[in-house]
Amino acid sequence: MADFISLPFYDLFHENGHVPEIRQKLPSLVAGVRRSILEIGAGTGLITISLAEWTPAEIFALEPSAGMRGVLLSRLGARPELLERVTVLPGDALSVDLDEPVEAMVMINVLYALEPEYRRQLWPVLASQLEPGGLLVFSWRDGGPPARRPLRELGSRQVGRHTYAIFSEILESGEEGAKARYLHRISEDGKVISEEELIGYAYRPPWNVIAQELAGAGFTQTEAPEGLLAWRRLP
Ligand SMILES: C[S@@+](CC[C@H](N)C(=O)[O-])C[C@H]1O[C@@H](n2cnc3c(N)ncnc32)[C@H](O)[C@@H]1O
């Protein structure tokens, strides 16, 4: 399981990363959902809260990282009106075992973390937890993994006297995945206070691979805005 984001940095950078675009594109896809949504890899709840705002559905927010779940629960705690409708589930996507199938599943910025063999096993598991005709939405971009490149700064945020900066480097690039190195640096007046290094693989499966895997697991594609894929479980 790849995770390149140091938890203290997560919300600082992601509120201004993929989240605004997803919040713009996802509502039309889930607009008709009334009963239940499973969110896979809910992280700190940036999308979870939005799902609960856009739909009247009961939400199951699955997140394997205890640290991420802590922030998610804290975010939920600040929205008491949502507490009775959102259940936070520990565990990873392959181990999901719901009491009854859900109407929709949402998986945003998680695919990159799934090793190909894990991903291939996942689609049939998700199909088994989804109602016939149910919707599966996840973020995906074509173009394969990034090419090798040297370390560069991705962005920085000021928090009081400290600067939080993220750097990344692509060490190796293959057909479906790339080995990346991330540095999470906290500094004050140019002096480094702490630095955490994370190294791992990120996966960007090409379209033909995804299409074949999903069709093989009993899904059929339906329309979605660029950057998202939407599939329905065949009845
Ligand atoms: C980049 S974060 C995205 C979080 C959230 N979906 C968002 O868009 O803000 C990726 C999340 O996927 C989770 N994750 C990684 N591997 C997973 C797996 N096998 N099953 C479920 N979640 C996983 C990580 O713990 C992390 O919280």
mmCIF file with all atom_site columns, N, CA, C and O and ligand atoms in Angstrom, residues 1 3 5 10 18 39-43 47 63-65 68 92-93 108-110 112-114 118, ligand 1:
data_model
loop_
_atom_site.group_PDB
_atom_site.id
_atom_site.type_symbol
_atom_site.label_atom_id
_atom_site.label_alt_id
_atom_site.label_comp_id
_atom_site.label_asym_id
_atom_site.label_entity_id
_atom_site.label_seq_id
_atom_site.pdbx_PDB_ins_code
_atom_site.Cartn_x
_atom_site.Cartn_y
_atom_site.Cartn_z
_atom_site.occupancy
_atom_site.B_iso_or_equiv
_atom_site.pdbx_formal_charge
_atom_site.auth_seq_id
_atom_site.auth_comp_id
_atom_site.auth_asym_id
_atom_site.auth_atom_id
_atom_site.pdbx_PDB_model_num
ATOM   1   N N   . MET A 1 1   ? 0.852   -1.196 0.000  1.00 0.00 ? 1   MET A N   1
ATOM   2   C CA  . MET A 1 1   ? 0.000   0.000  0.000  1.00 0.00 ? 1   MET A CA  1
ATOM   3   C C   . MET A 1 1   ? 0.891   1.250  0.000  1.00 0.00 ? 1   MET A C   1
ATOM   4   O O   . MET A 1 1   ? 1.660   1.461  0.928  1.00 0.00 ? 1   MET A O   1
ATOM   5   N N   . ASP A 1 3   ? 1.715   5.073  0.376  1.00 0.00 ? 3   ASP A N   1
ATOM   6   C CA  . ASP A 1 3   ? 1.173   6.356  0.816  1.00 0.00 ? 3   ASP A CA  1
ATOM   7   C C   . ASP A 1 3   ? 2.277   7.373  0.914  1.00 0.00 ? 3   ASP A C   1
ATOM   8   O O   . ASP A 1 3   ? 3.227   7.201  1.655  1.00 0.00 ? 3   ASP A O   1
ATOM   9   N N   . ILE A 1 5   ? 1.899   10.655 1.524  1.00 0.00 ? 5   ILE A N   1
ATOM   10  C CA  . ILE A 1 5   ? 1.561   11.920 2.159  1.00 0.00 ? 5   ILE A CA  1
ATOM   11  C C   . ILE A 1 5   ? 1.732   11.811 3.657  1.00 0.00 ? 5   ILE A C   1
ATOM   12  O O   . ILE A 1 5   ? 1.137   10.957 4.301  1.00 0.00 ? 5   ILE A O   1
ATOM   13  N N   . TYR A 1 10  ? -1.432  16.639 5.118  1.00 0.00 ? 10  TYR A N   1
ATOM   14  C CA  . TYR A 1 10  ? -2.472  16.229 4.177  1.00 0.00 ? 10  TYR A CA  1
ATOM   15  C C   . TYR A 1 10  ? -3.488  17.332 3.851  1.00 0.00 ? 10  TYR A C   1
ATOM   16  O O   . TYR A 1 10  ? -3.631  17.748 2.702  1.00 0.00 ? 10  TYR A O   1
ATOM   17  N N   . HIS A 1 18  ? -6.612  18.330 -5.462 1.00 0.00 ? 18  HIS A N   1
ATOM   18  C CA  . HIS A 1 18  ? -7.651  17.737 -6.307 1.00 0.00 ? 18  HIS A CA  1
ATOM   19  C C   . HIS A 1 18  ? -9.062  18.032 -5.819 1.00 0.00 ? 18  HIS A C   1
ATOM   20  O O   . HIS A 1 18  ? -10.018 17.908 -6.576 1.00 0.00 ? 18  HIS A O   1
ATOM   21  N N   . GLU A 1 39  ? -17.594 5.022  0.609  1.00 0.00 ? 39  GLU A N   1
ATOM   22  C CA  . GLU A 1 39  ? -16.437 5.768  0.121  1.00 0.00 ? 39  GLU A CA  1
ATOM   23  C C   . GLU A 1 39  ? -15.184 4.982  0.502  1.00 0.00 ? 39  GLU A C   1
ATOM   24  O O   . GLU A 1 39  ? -14.939 4.710  1.681  1.00 0.00 ? 39  GLU A O   1
ATOM   25  N N   . ILE A 1 40  ? -14.392 4.621  -0.503 1.00 0.00 ? 40  ILE A N   1
ATOM   26  C CA  . ILE A 1 40  ? -13.206 3.795  -0.271 1.00 0.00 ? 40  ILE A CA  1
ATOM   27  C C   . ILE A 1 40  ? -11.981 4.696  -0.191 1.00 0.00 ? 40  ILE A C   1
ATOM   28  O O   . ILE A 1 40  ? -11.741 5.521  -1.079 1.00 0.00 ? 40  ILE A O   1
ATOM   29  N N   . GLY A 1 41  ? -11.207 4.573  0.878  1.00 0.00 ? 41  GLY A N   1
ATOM   30  C CA  . GLY A 1 41  ? -10.043 5.440  1.073  1.00 0.00 ? 41  GLY A CA  1
ATOM   31  C C   . GLY A 1 41  ? -10.494 6.863  1.358  1.00 0.00 ? 41  GLY A C   1
ATOM   32  O O   . GLY A 1 41  ? -10.116 7.800  0.659  1.00 0.00 ? 41  GLY A O   1
ATOM   33  N N   . ALA A 1 42  ? -11.297 7.005  2.399  1.00 0.00 ? 42  ALA A N   1
ATOM   34  C CA  . ALA A 1 42  ? -11.926 8.308  2.689  1.00 0.00 ? 42  ALA A CA  1
ATOM   35  C C   . ALA A 1 42  ? -10.928 9.346  3.184  1.00 0.00 ? 42  ALA A C   1
ATOM   36  O O   . ALA A 1 42  ? -11.228 10.542 3.201  1.00 0.00 ? 42  ALA A O   1
ATOM   37  N N   . GLY A 1 43  ? -9.735  8.902  3.585  1.00 0.00 ? 43  GLY A N   1
ATOM   38  C CA  . GLY A 1 43  ? -8.702  9.844  4.022  1.00 0.00 ? 43  GLY A CA  1
ATOM   39  C C   . GLY A 1 43  ? -9.161  10.664 5.216  1.00 0.00 ? 43  GLY A C   1
ATOM   40  O O   . GLY A 1 43  ? -9.713  10.123 6.190  1.00 0.00 ? 43  GLY A O   1
ATOM   41  N N   . ILE A 1 47  ? -13.771 14.565 1.056  1.00 0.00 ? 47  ILE A N   1
ATOM   42  C CA  . ILE A 1 47  ? -14.845 14.229 0.106  1.00 0.00 ? 47  ILE A CA  1
ATOM   43  C C   . ILE A 1 47  ? -16.056 13.674 0.863  1.00 0.00 ? 47  ILE A C   1
ATOM   44  O O   . ILE A 1 47  ? -17.204 13.904 0.476  1.00 0.00 ? 47  ILE A O   1
ATOM   45  N N   . GLU A 1 63  ? -11.520 3.638  5.688  1.00 0.00 ? 63  GLU A N   1
ATOM   46  C CA  . GLU A 1 63  ? -10.176 4.219  5.661  1.00 0.00 ? 63  GLU A CA  1
ATOM   47  C C   . GLU A 1 63  ? -9.235  3.363  6.509  1.00 0.00 ? 63  GLU A C   1
ATOM   48  O O   . GLU A 1 63  ? -9.440  3.212  7.712  1.00 0.00 ? 63  GLU A O   1
ATOM   49  N N   . PRO A 1 64  ? -8.178  2.806  5.884  1.00 0.00 ? 64  PRO A N   1
ATOM   50  C CA  . PRO A 1 64  ? -7.289  1.907  6.638  1.00 0.00 ? 64  PRO A CA  1
ATOM   51  C C   . PRO A 1 64  ? -6.353  2.611  7.616  1.00 0.00 ? 64  PRO A C   1
ATOM   52  O O   . PRO A 1 64  ? -5.931  1.997  8.600  1.00 0.00 ? 64  PRO A O   1
ATOM   53  N N   . SER A 1 65  ? -6.010  3.866  7.366  1.00 0.00 ? 65  SER A N   1
ATOM   54  C CA  . SER A 1 65  ? -5.018  4.528  8.225  1.00 0.00 ? 65  SER A CA  1
ATOM   55  C C   . SER A 1 65  ? -5.677  5.124  9.472  1.00 0.00 ? 65  SER A C   1
ATOM   56  O O   . SER A 1 65  ? -6.610  5.941  9.378  1.00 0.00 ? 65  SER A O   1
ATOM   57  N N   . MET A 1 68  ? -5.424  8.953  9.559  1.00 0.00 ? 68  MET A N   1
ATOM   58  C CA  . MET A 1 68  ? -6.401  9.597  8.663  1.00 0.00 ? 68  MET A CA  1
ATOM   59  C C   . MET A 1 68  ? -7.801  9.535  9.292  1.00 0.00 ? 68  MET A C   1
ATOM   60  O O   . MET A 1 68  ? -8.557  10.503 9.267  1.00 0.00 ? 68  MET A O   1
ATOM   61  N N   . ASP A 1 92  ? -8.985  -2.151 4.882  1.00 0.00 ? 92  ASP A N   1
ATOM   62  C CA  . ASP A 1 92  ? -8.684  -1.751 3.513  1.00 0.00 ? 92  ASP A CA  1
ATOM   63  C C   . ASP A 1 92  ? -9.788  -2.230 2.577  1.00 0.00 ? 92  ASP A C   1
ATOM   64  O O   . ASP A 1 92  ? -10.679 -2.989 2.978  1.00 0.00 ? 92  ASP A O   1
ATOM   65  N N   . ALA A 1 93  ? -9.709  -1.779 1.318  1.00 0.00 ? 93  ALA A N   1
ATOM   66  C CA  . ALA A 1 93  ? -10.800 -1.999 0.372  1.00 0.00 ? 93  ALA A CA  1
ATOM   67  C C   . ALA A 1 93  ? -11.106 -3.485 0.151  1.00 0.00 ? 93  ALA A C   1
ATOM   68  O O   . ALA A 1 93  ? -12.274 -3.869 0.040  1.00 0.00 ? 93  ALA A O   1
ATOM   69  N N   . ILE A 1 108 ? -11.803 8.248  -4.488 1.00 0.00 ? 108 ILE A N   1
ATOM   70  C CA  . ILE A 1 108 ? -11.116 9.408  -5.046 1.00 0.00 ? 108 ILE A CA  1
ATOM   71  C C   . ILE A 1 108 ? -9.648  9.403  -4.615 1.00 0.00 ? 108 ILE A C   1
ATOM   72  O O   . ILE A 1 108 ? -9.339  9.371  -3.414 1.00 0.00 ? 108 ILE A O   1
ATOM   73  N N   . ASN A 1 109 ? -8.763  9.484  -5.616 1.00 0.00 ? 109 ASN A N   1
ATOM   74  C CA  . ASN A 1 109 ? -7.306  9.512  -5.386 1.00 0.00 ? 109 ASN A CA  1
ATOM   75  C C   . ASN A 1 109 ? -6.812  8.323  -4.565 1.00 0.00 ? 109 ASN A C   1
ATOM   76  O O   . ASN A 1 109 ? -6.043  8.512  -3.611 1.00 0.00 ? 109 ASN A O   1
ATOM   77  N N   . VAL A 1 110 ? -7.273  7.166  -4.895 1.00 0.00 ? 110 VAL A N   1
ATOM   78  C CA  . VAL A 1 110 ? -6.864  5.957  -4.187 1.00 0.00 ? 110 VAL A CA  1
ATOM   79  C C   . VAL A 1 110 ? -6.219  4.953  -5.145 1.00 0.00 ? 110 VAL A C   1
ATOM   80  O O   . VAL A 1 110 ? -5.299  4.225  -4.768 1.00 0.00 ? 110 VAL A O   1
ATOM   81  N N   . TYR A 1 112 ? -4.034  5.090  -7.363 1.00 0.00 ? 112 TYR A N   1
ATOM   82  C CA  . TYR A 1 112 ? -2.567  5.156  -7.478 1.00 0.00 ? 112 TYR A CA  1
ATOM   83  C C   . TYR A 1 112 ? -1.875  4.296  -6.413 1.00 0.00 ? 112 TYR A C   1
ATOM   84  O O   . TYR A 1 112 ? -0.741  3.851  -6.600 1.00 0.00 ? 112 TYR A O   1
ATOM   85  N N   . ALA A 1 113 ? -2.571  4.073  -5.294 1.00 0.00 ? 113 ALA A N   1
ATOM   86  C CA  . ALA A 1 113 ? -1.960  3.366  -4.165 1.00 0.00 ? 113 ALA A CA  1
ATOM   87  C C   . ALA A 1 113 ? -2.112  1.850  -4.278 1.00 0.00 ? 113 ALA A C   1
ATOM   88  O O   . ALA A 1 113 ? -1.555  1.114  -3.463 1.00 0.00 ? 113 ALA A O   1
ATOM   89  N N   . LEU A 1 114 ? -2.888  1.384  -5.253 1.00 0.00 ? 114 LEU A N   1
ATOM   90  C CA  . LEU A 1 114 ? -3.210  -0.049 -5.319 1.00 0.00 ? 114 LEU A CA  1
ATOM   91  C C   . LEU A 1 114 ? -2.291  -0.780 -6.287 1.00 0.00 ? 114 LEU A C   1
ATOM   92  O O   . LEU A 1 114 ? -2.253  -0.467 -7.489 1.00 0.00 ? 114 LEU A O   1
ATOM   93  N N   . TYR A 1 118 ? -3.487  -6.412 -6.475 1.00 0.00 ? 118 TYR A N   1
ATOM   94  C CA  . TYR A 1 118 ? -4.506  -6.019 -5.487 1.00 0.00 ? 118 TYR A CA  1
ATOM   95  C C   . TYR A 1 118 ? -5.718  -5.431 -6.218 1.00 0.00 ? 118 TYR A C   1
ATOM   96  O O   . TYR A 1 118 ? -6.865  -5.759 -5.934 1.00 0.00 ? 118 TYR A O   1
HETATM 97  C C1  . LIG B 2 .   ? -4.606  10.523 -1.410 1.00 0.00 ? 1   LIG B C1  1
HETATM 98  S S1  . LIG B 2 .   ? -5.589  9.864  -0.122 1.00 0.00 ? 1   LIG B S1  1
HETATM 99  C C2  . LIG B 2 .   ? -7.220  10.307 -0.693 1.00 0.00 ? 1   LIG B C2  1
HETATM 100 C C3  . LIG B 2 .   ? -8.185  10.514 0.446  1.00 0.00 ? 1   LIG B C3  1
HETATM 101 C C4  . LIG B 2 .   ? -9.565  11.024 0.028  1.00 0.00 ? 1   LIG B C4  1
HETATM 102 N N1  . LIG B 2 .   ? -10.209 10.082 -0.854 1.00 0.00 ? 1   LIG B N1  1
HETATM 103 C C5  . LIG B 2 .   ? -9.449  12.374 -0.606 1.00 0.00 ? 1   LIG B C5  1
HETATM 104 O O1  . LIG B 2 .   ? -9.695  12.462 -1.832 1.00 0.00 ? 1   LIG B O1  1
HETATM 105 O O2  . LIG B 2 .   ? -9.134  13.345 0.082  1.00 0.00 ? 1   LIG B O2  1
HETATM 106 C C6  . LIG B 2 .   ? -5.525  8.137  -0.392 1.00 0.00 ? 1   LIG B C6  1
HETATM 107 C C7  . LIG B 2 .   ? -6.219  7.363  0.702  1.00 0.00 ? 1   LIG B C7  1
HETATM 108 O O3  . LIG B 2 .   ? -6.360  6.014  0.290  1.00 0.00 ? 1   LIG B O3  1
HETATM 109 C C8  . LIG B 2 .   ? -6.154  5.198  1.401  1.00 0.00 ? 1   LIG B C8  1
HETATM 110 N N2  . LIG B 2 .   ? -5.806  3.858  0.914  1.00 0.00 ? 1   LIG B N2  1
HETATM 111 C C9  . LIG B 2 .   ? -4.613  3.415  0.457  1.00 0.00 ? 1   LIG B C9  1
HETATM 112 N N3  . LIG B 2 .   ? -4.684  2.113  0.132  1.00 0.00 ? 1   LIG B N3  1
HETATM 113 C C10 . LIG B 2 .   ? -5.948  1.727  0.383  1.00 0.00 ? 1   LIG B C10 1
HETATM 114 C C11 . LIG B 2 .   ? -6.635  0.486  0.279  1.00 0.00 ? 1   LIG B C11 1
HETATM 115 N N4  . LIG B 2 .   ? -6.034  -0.612 -0.153 1.00 0.00 ? 1   LIG B N4  1
HETATM 116 N N5  . LIG B 2 .   ? -7.943  0.430  0.641  1.00 0.00 ? 1   LIG B N5  1
HETATM 117 C C12 . LIG B 2 .   ? -8.576  1.543  1.082  1.00 0.00 ? 1   LIG B C12 1
HETATM 118 N N6  . LIG B 2 .   ? -7.966  2.741  1.211  1.00 0.00 ? 1   LIG B N6  1
HETATM 119 C C13 . LIG B 2 .   ? -6.671  2.829  0.872  1.00 0.00 ? 1   LIG B C13 1
HETATM 120 C C14 . LIG B 2 .   ? -5.028  5.887  2.156  1.00 0.00 ? 1   LIG B C14 1
HETATM 121 O O4  . LIG B 2 .   ? -4.964  5.456  3.504  1.00 0.00 ? 1   LIG B O4  1
HETATM 122 C C15 . LIG B 2 .   ? -5.406  7.347  2.002  1.00 0.00 ? 1   LIG B C15 1
HETATM 123 O O5  . LIG B 2 .   ? -6.214  7.802  3.037  1.00 0.00 ? 1   LIG B O5  1
#
